[in-house]
Amino acid sequence: MPPHPAAAALRSPLTKITTWNVNSVRIRETHVADFLAREQPDLLLLQEIKCEEHQFPALAFSNLGYSSVIVGQKSYNGVAILHKAPVHVTHRKLPGMTEADSHSRYIEINFGDLIVGNLYLPNGNSNGDEGYAYKLEWMENLRKHAQAMLDADKNFILAGDYNVCPTDADFAPGAISKTDALVRPQTRAAFNALIWLGLTEAVRALHPAEKLYTFWDYQAGAWDRNSGLRIDHALLSPRVAEQLSAVTIHKAEREKTQPSDHVPVSVELAN
DNA sequence: ATGCCGACAATCTGTCGA
């Protein structure tokens, strides 16, 4: 049964927002549907859906009471947000990126008085110097956008696959090379520039020292050896950070058959 | 350096990206 229209106007005690790089939403359709049915997030932010909008398995999710807003792309990238209550799409591309940028890596919505940006930040290891420059350009535009929202006194969350390991505590020894684009000093500097605007990184705010990962490569038995990386993050504007009540890294998803290489990360906000 | 995965165009594999 669809939710009663009045339900959208009611404030629930908690808002749960989950980010998940699914590495093909068509392959992961059942895992995503099971997650929605079990966890009932208010919003599920998906990255790497790897399909165009018309190929997106929206019906499987609408059967569970979730509508979809989608910025798709053939074969690569692509982001979407599944939502129970109505939302309004504010951006389908990261502000500042040129029209020539063909990658589908950003979608943003208004969810009540909260702005929610779902991002799939470039990995930066492919396509040589040009590919890494693209990553840094993307990060600089994200910083500018966050600054503009702070200047406008907005409440927001920027969540997704950042493809950034913020510190050496955020990867297992040997899991990544020192020159990898996920850990390079310029990458971390660009991430810190975002944080230093005054944003709160949700996982470390509540679990400052735990060994926590969100990604385990398919290769070389990375999961079995717990050779993981923490690269999926949720950054909160100051007033939203005050509402942060819990974060969950849904590690069990990585045990399933045909899993994504990333697991979902949930943040809960008390109203 | 490593034992992978998914999409795609084109077969019974190769390439690209991550």
Short mmCIF file of C-alpha atoms (C1' of nucleotides) in Angstrom, two decimals:
data_model
loop_
_atom_site.label_atom_id
_atom_site.label_comp_id
_atom_site.label_asym_id
_atom_site.label_seq_id
_atom_site.Cartn_x
_atom_site.Cartn_y
_atom_site.Cartn_z
CA MET A 1 0.00 0.00 0.00
CA PRO A 2 1.41 3.44 -0.87
CA PRO A 3 2.12 5.77 2.05
CA HIS A 4 -0.73 8.09 2.96
CA PRO A 5 -0.08 11.59 1.51
CA ALA A 6 -0.25 13.10 5.00
CA ALA A 7 2.67 10.91 6.09
CA ALA A 8 5.11 13.14 4.23
CA ALA A 9 4.14 16.10 6.36
CA LEU A 10 4.76 14.30 9.63
CA ARG A 11 8.17 14.56 11.24
CA SER A 12 9.56 11.17 12.09
CA PRO A 13 11.79 11.01 15.18
CA LEU A 14 14.76 9.84 13.10
CA THR A 15 15.87 10.39 9.55
CA LYS A 16 17.98 7.59 8.10
CA ILE A 17 20.06 8.32 5.01
CA THR A 18 22.15 5.58 3.41
CA THR A 19 24.84 5.78 0.73
CA TRP A 20 25.84 2.73 -1.33
CA ASN A 21 28.07 2.28 -4.36
CA VAL A 22 26.29 -0.74 -5.88
CA ASN A 23 28.58 -1.36 -8.88
CA SER A 24 25.64 -1.95 -11.29
CA VAL A 25 22.12 -1.54 -9.93
CA ARG A 26 20.82 -4.16 -12.38
CA ILE A 27 23.14 -6.85 -10.99
CA ARG A 28 22.43 -5.71 -7.42
CA GLU A 29 18.65 -5.24 -7.77
CA THR A 30 17.73 -7.98 -5.26
CA HIS A 31 20.34 -6.88 -2.72
CA VAL A 32 19.07 -3.29 -2.93
CA ALA A 33 15.43 -4.36 -2.59
CA ASP A 34 16.25 -6.57 0.40
CA PHE A 35 18.13 -3.68 1.99
CA LEU A 36 15.18 -1.29 1.52
CA ALA A 37 12.71 -3.80 2.96
CA ARG A 38 14.90 -4.51 5.99
CA GLU A 39 16.47 -1.13 6.79
CA GLN A 40 13.74 1.24 5.59
CA PRO A 41 16.01 4.25 5.01
CA ASP A 42 14.29 7.54 4.25
CA LEU A 43 16.78 8.04 1.42
CA LEU A 44 19.06 5.57 -0.34
CA LEU A 45 21.82 7.24 -2.35
CA LEU A 46 23.19 4.94 -5.03
CA GLN A 47 26.40 5.35 -7.02
CA GLU A 48 27.77 3.47 -10.01
CA ILE A 49 24.36 2.36 -11.20
CA LYS A 50 26.04 1.75 -14.59
CA CYS A 51 22.91 2.21 -16.69
CA GLU A 52 20.73 4.78 -18.33
CA GLU A 53 17.51 5.96 -16.73
CA HIS A 54 15.28 3.75 -18.90
CA GLN A 55 17.24 0.65 -17.81
CA PHE A 56 16.94 1.41 -14.07
CA PRO A 57 14.89 -1.26 -12.19
CA ALA A 58 12.53 1.32 -10.69
CA LEU A 59 9.59 -1.09 -10.43
CA ALA A 60 11.34 -3.42 -7.98
CA PHE A 61 11.82 -0.43 -5.67
CA SER A 62 8.43 1.24 -6.20
CA ASN A 63 6.85 -2.05 -5.11
CA LEU A 64 8.50 -1.36 -1.74
CA GLY A 65 7.20 2.22 -1.58
CA TYR A 66 10.31 3.94 -2.98
CA SER A 67 10.39 6.35 -5.91
CA SER A 68 13.59 7.03 -7.86
CA VAL A 69 15.35 10.10 -9.18
CA ILE A 70 18.11 9.13 -11.58
CA VAL A 71 21.09 10.63 -13.40
CA GLY A 72 22.12 7.70 -15.54
CA GLN A 73 24.86 6.95 -18.05
CA LYS A 74 25.54 4.04 -20.35
CA SER A 75 28.04 1.50 -18.95
CA TYR A 76 29.76 3.69 -16.35
CA ASN A 77 29.08 5.99 -13.41
CA GLY A 78 25.48 7.03 -12.79
CA VAL A 79 23.78 8.04 -9.53
CA ALA A 80 20.25 7.80 -8.16
CA ILE A 81 18.27 8.52 -5.02
CA LEU A 82 15.47 6.27 -3.78
CA HIS A 83 12.98 8.08 -1.56
CA LYS A 84 9.73 7.38 0.29
CA ALA A 85 8.53 10.96 0.84
CA PRO A 86 8.44 13.50 -2.02
CA VAL A 87 11.72 15.22 -2.95
CA HIS A 88 12.67 18.04 -5.31
CA VAL A 89 15.74 17.68 -7.55
CA THR A 90 17.95 20.78 -7.36
CA HIS A 91 21.01 19.70 -9.40
CA ARG A 92 21.77 16.91 -11.85
CA LYS A 93 25.43 17.88 -12.25
CA LEU A 94 27.92 19.27 -9.76
CA PRO A 95 27.78 23.08 -10.00
CA GLY A 96 30.96 24.41 -11.61
CA MET A 97 31.56 21.44 -13.92
CA THR A 98 31.32 22.40 -17.59
CA GLU A 99 28.65 21.24 -19.98
CA ALA A 100 31.38 19.27 -21.77
CA ASP A 101 31.74 17.03 -18.70
CA SER A 102 29.79 13.94 -19.74
CA HIS A 103 30.12 11.95 -16.50
CA SER A 104 26.99 11.32 -14.42
CA ARG A 105 28.38 11.74 -10.93
CA TYR A 106 26.09 14.05 -8.98
CA ILE A 107 22.45 14.45 -8.07
CA GLU A 108 21.08 16.73 -5.39
CA ILE A 109 17.65 17.07 -3.81
CA ASN A 110 15.72 19.07 -1.29
CA PHE A 111 14.37 16.73 1.38
CA GLY A 112 12.30 18.93 3.61
CA ASP A 113 14.66 21.69 4.75
CA LEU A 114 17.70 19.49 4.16
CA ILE A 115 19.80 19.56 0.96
CA VAL A 116 21.12 16.09 0.12
CA GLY A 117 23.93 15.76 -2.43
CA ASN A 118 24.72 12.26 -3.71
CA LEU A 119 28.18 12.11 -5.26
CA TYR A 120 30.42 9.69 -7.08
CA LEU A 121 33.79 11.39 -7.00
CA PRO A 122 36.25 10.45 -9.79
CA ASN A 123 38.67 7.66 -8.85
CA GLY A 124 41.58 9.47 -10.51
CA ASN A 125 43.73 6.42 -11.29
CA SER A 126 42.69 6.03 -14.92
CA ASN A 127 43.55 8.22 -17.90
CA GLY A 128 46.90 9.41 -16.55
CA ASP A 129 47.55 13.03 -15.54
CA GLU A 130 44.35 14.16 -17.20
CA GLY A 131 42.31 11.72 -15.14
CA TYR A 132 43.88 12.89 -11.90
CA ALA A 133 43.42 16.55 -12.84
CA TYR A 134 39.74 15.80 -13.42
CA LYS A 135 39.49 14.38 -9.90
CA LEU A 136 41.07 17.50 -8.39
CA GLU A 137 38.86 19.77 -10.49
CA TRP A 138 35.83 17.87 -9.24
CA MET A 139 36.94 18.18 -5.61
CA GLU A 140 37.57 21.91 -5.96
CA ASN A 141 34.09 22.42 -7.42
CA LEU A 142 32.61 20.37 -4.58
CA ARG A 143 34.40 22.59 -2.07
CA LYS A 144 33.11 25.73 -3.78
CA HIS A 145 29.59 24.35 -3.79
CA ALA A 146 29.77 23.48 -0.09
CA GLN A 147 31.11 26.97 0.65
CA ALA A 148 28.23 28.54 -1.29
CA MET A 149 25.67 26.50 0.68
CA LEU A 150 27.31 27.50 3.97
CA ASP A 151 27.30 31.14 2.88
CA ALA A 152 23.56 30.78 2.21
CA ASP A 153 23.07 29.26 5.68
CA LYS A 154 21.73 25.97 4.26
CA ASN A 155 21.49 22.63 6.05
CA PHE A 156 23.07 19.89 3.97
CA ILE A 157 24.65 16.47 3.73
CA LEU A 158 27.12 15.54 0.99
CA ALA A 159 27.41 11.76 0.87
CA GLY A 160 28.67 9.11 -1.48
CA ASP A 161 31.76 7.41 -2.85
CA TYR A 162 34.46 10.03 -2.35
CA ASN A 163 37.28 7.78 -3.60
CA VAL A 164 39.40 9.32 -0.83
CA CYS A 165 41.14 7.53 2.05
CA PRO A 166 41.42 10.50 4.43
CA THR A 167 44.27 9.13 6.60
CA ASP A 168 46.56 6.12 6.84
CA ALA A 169 44.17 4.71 9.47
CA ASP A 170 41.58 4.40 6.71
CA PHE A 171 43.14 1.51 4.82
CA ALA A 172 44.52 -1.89 5.76
CA PRO A 173 48.31 -2.20 5.56
CA GLY A 174 49.24 -3.14 2.00
CA ALA A 175 45.75 -2.55 0.64
CA ILE A 176 46.83 0.38 -1.50
CA SER A 177 49.99 1.89 -2.98
CA LYS A 178 51.36 5.17 -1.62
CA THR A 179 51.01 6.78 -5.04
CA ASP A 180 47.39 5.75 -5.55
CA ALA A 181 45.04 8.65 -6.36
CA LEU A 182 42.92 7.73 -3.31
CA VAL A 183 45.72 8.58 -0.85
CA ARG A 184 47.94 11.17 -2.62
CA PRO A 185 48.73 14.29 -0.57
CA GLN A 186 46.89 16.56 -3.02
CA THR A 187 43.82 14.31 -2.75
CA ARG A 188 43.86 14.44 1.03
CA ALA A 189 44.50 18.19 0.98
CA ALA A 190 41.43 18.68 -1.20
CA PHE A 191 39.36 16.52 1.16
CA ASN A 192 40.67 18.41 4.18
CA ALA A 193 39.82 21.71 2.48
CA LEU A 194 36.20 20.50 2.45
CA ILE A 195 36.30 19.39 6.08
CA TRP A 196 37.94 22.62 7.18
CA LEU A 197 34.98 24.63 5.88
CA GLY A 198 33.38 23.38 9.08
CA LEU A 199 31.85 20.11 7.92
CA THR A 200 31.61 16.98 10.06
CA GLU A 201 32.58 13.59 8.67
CA ALA A 202 29.92 11.38 10.22
CA VAL A 203 31.79 8.10 10.75
CA ARG A 204 34.84 9.62 12.45
CA ALA A 205 32.66 11.97 14.51
CA LEU A 206 31.17 8.95 16.29
CA HIS A 207 33.98 6.38 15.86
CA PRO A 208 37.23 8.36 15.96
CA ALA A 209 39.68 5.48 16.25
CA GLU A 210 37.99 2.24 15.12
CA LYS A 211 39.41 0.30 12.20
CA LEU A 212 36.55 0.71 9.75
CA TYR A 213 36.35 0.05 6.01
CA THR A 214 33.60 0.46 3.43
CA PHE A 215 35.26 -1.14 0.38
CA TRP A 216 37.09 -4.40 -0.19
CA ASP A 217 38.51 -5.09 -3.66
CA TYR A 218 37.27 -8.18 -5.47
CA GLN A 219 40.91 -9.09 -6.17
CA ALA A 220 43.49 -11.02 -4.20
CA GLY A 221 41.10 -12.18 -1.49
CA ALA A 222 40.79 -8.67 -0.08
CA TRP A 223 37.58 -9.43 1.83
CA ASP A 224 38.92 -12.66 3.35
CA ARG A 225 42.05 -10.81 4.53
CA ASN A 226 40.06 -7.73 5.63
CA SER A 227 42.23 -5.72 3.27
CA GLY A 228 39.80 -2.83 2.97
CA LEU A 229 39.56 0.93 2.44
CA ARG A 230 37.30 3.56 3.97
CA ILE A 231 36.31 5.72 1.01
CA ASP A 232 32.52 6.19 1.35
CA HIS A 233 31.72 9.21 3.49
CA ALA A 234 28.94 11.52 4.66
CA LEU A 235 29.85 15.17 5.34
CA LEU A 236 27.39 17.20 7.40
CA SER A 237 26.87 20.94 7.68
CA PRO A 238 27.10 22.30 11.25
CA ARG A 239 23.44 22.21 12.34
CA VAL A 240 22.95 18.78 10.75
CA ALA A 241 26.03 17.51 12.59
CA GLU A 242 24.34 18.44 15.86
CA GLN A 243 21.52 16.04 14.93
CA LEU A 244 23.82 13.10 14.21
CA SER A 245 22.78 10.19 16.41
CA ALA A 246 24.21 7.04 14.77
CA VAL A 247 26.22 5.70 11.85
CA THR A 248 26.20 2.12 10.56
CA ILE A 249 28.56 0.40 8.14
CA HIS A 250 26.56 -2.53 6.82
CA LYS A 251 29.46 -4.97 6.52
CA ALA A 252 27.23 -8.03 6.15
CA GLU A 253 26.38 -6.95 2.59
CA ARG A 254 29.92 -7.85 1.54
CA GLU A 255 29.36 -11.51 2.62
CA LYS A 256 26.47 -12.04 0.23
CA THR A 257 26.67 -13.81 -3.11
CA GLN A 258 27.50 -11.40 -5.94
CA PRO A 259 28.08 -8.46 -3.61
CA SER A 260 29.12 -4.95 -4.56
CA ASP A 261 32.73 -4.21 -3.60
CA HIS A 262 31.33 -1.36 -1.43
CA VAL A 263 28.94 -1.75 1.51
CA PRO A 264 26.18 0.68 2.54
CA VAL A 265 26.88 3.40 5.10
CA SER A 266 23.92 4.85 7.03
CA VAL A 267 23.64 8.01 9.08
CA GLU A 268 20.75 8.68 11.45
CA LEU A 269 19.66 12.20 12.33
CA ALA A 270 17.46 13.05 15.31
CA ASN A 271 14.93 15.77 14.54
"C1'" DA B 1 52.88 -8.92 -8.46
"C1'" DT B 2 48.44 -11.29 -6.89
"C1'" DG B 3 43.47 -15.17 -7.28
"C1'" DC B 4 37.96 -9.98 -9.74
"C1'" DC B 5 33.88 -7.80 -11.57
"C1'" DG B 6 30.62 -5.49 -14.84
"C1'" DA B 7 29.37 -3.39 -19.39
"C1'" DC B 8 29.92 -3.67 -24.04
"C1'" DA B 9 30.83 -4.88 -28.83
"C1'" DA B 10 31.45 -8.63 -30.67
"C1'" DT B 11 31.82 -13.72 -30.04
"C1'" DC B 12 33.34 -18.69 -27.60
"C1'" DT B 13 37.34 -12.93 -25.79
"C1'" DG B 14 39.32 -8.46 -25.34
"C1'" DT B 15 39.07 -3.80 -23.62
"C1'" DC B 16 38.12 -0.40 -20.36
"C1'" DG B 17 37.28 1.31 -15.84
"C1'" DA B 18 37.50 0.81 -11.11
#
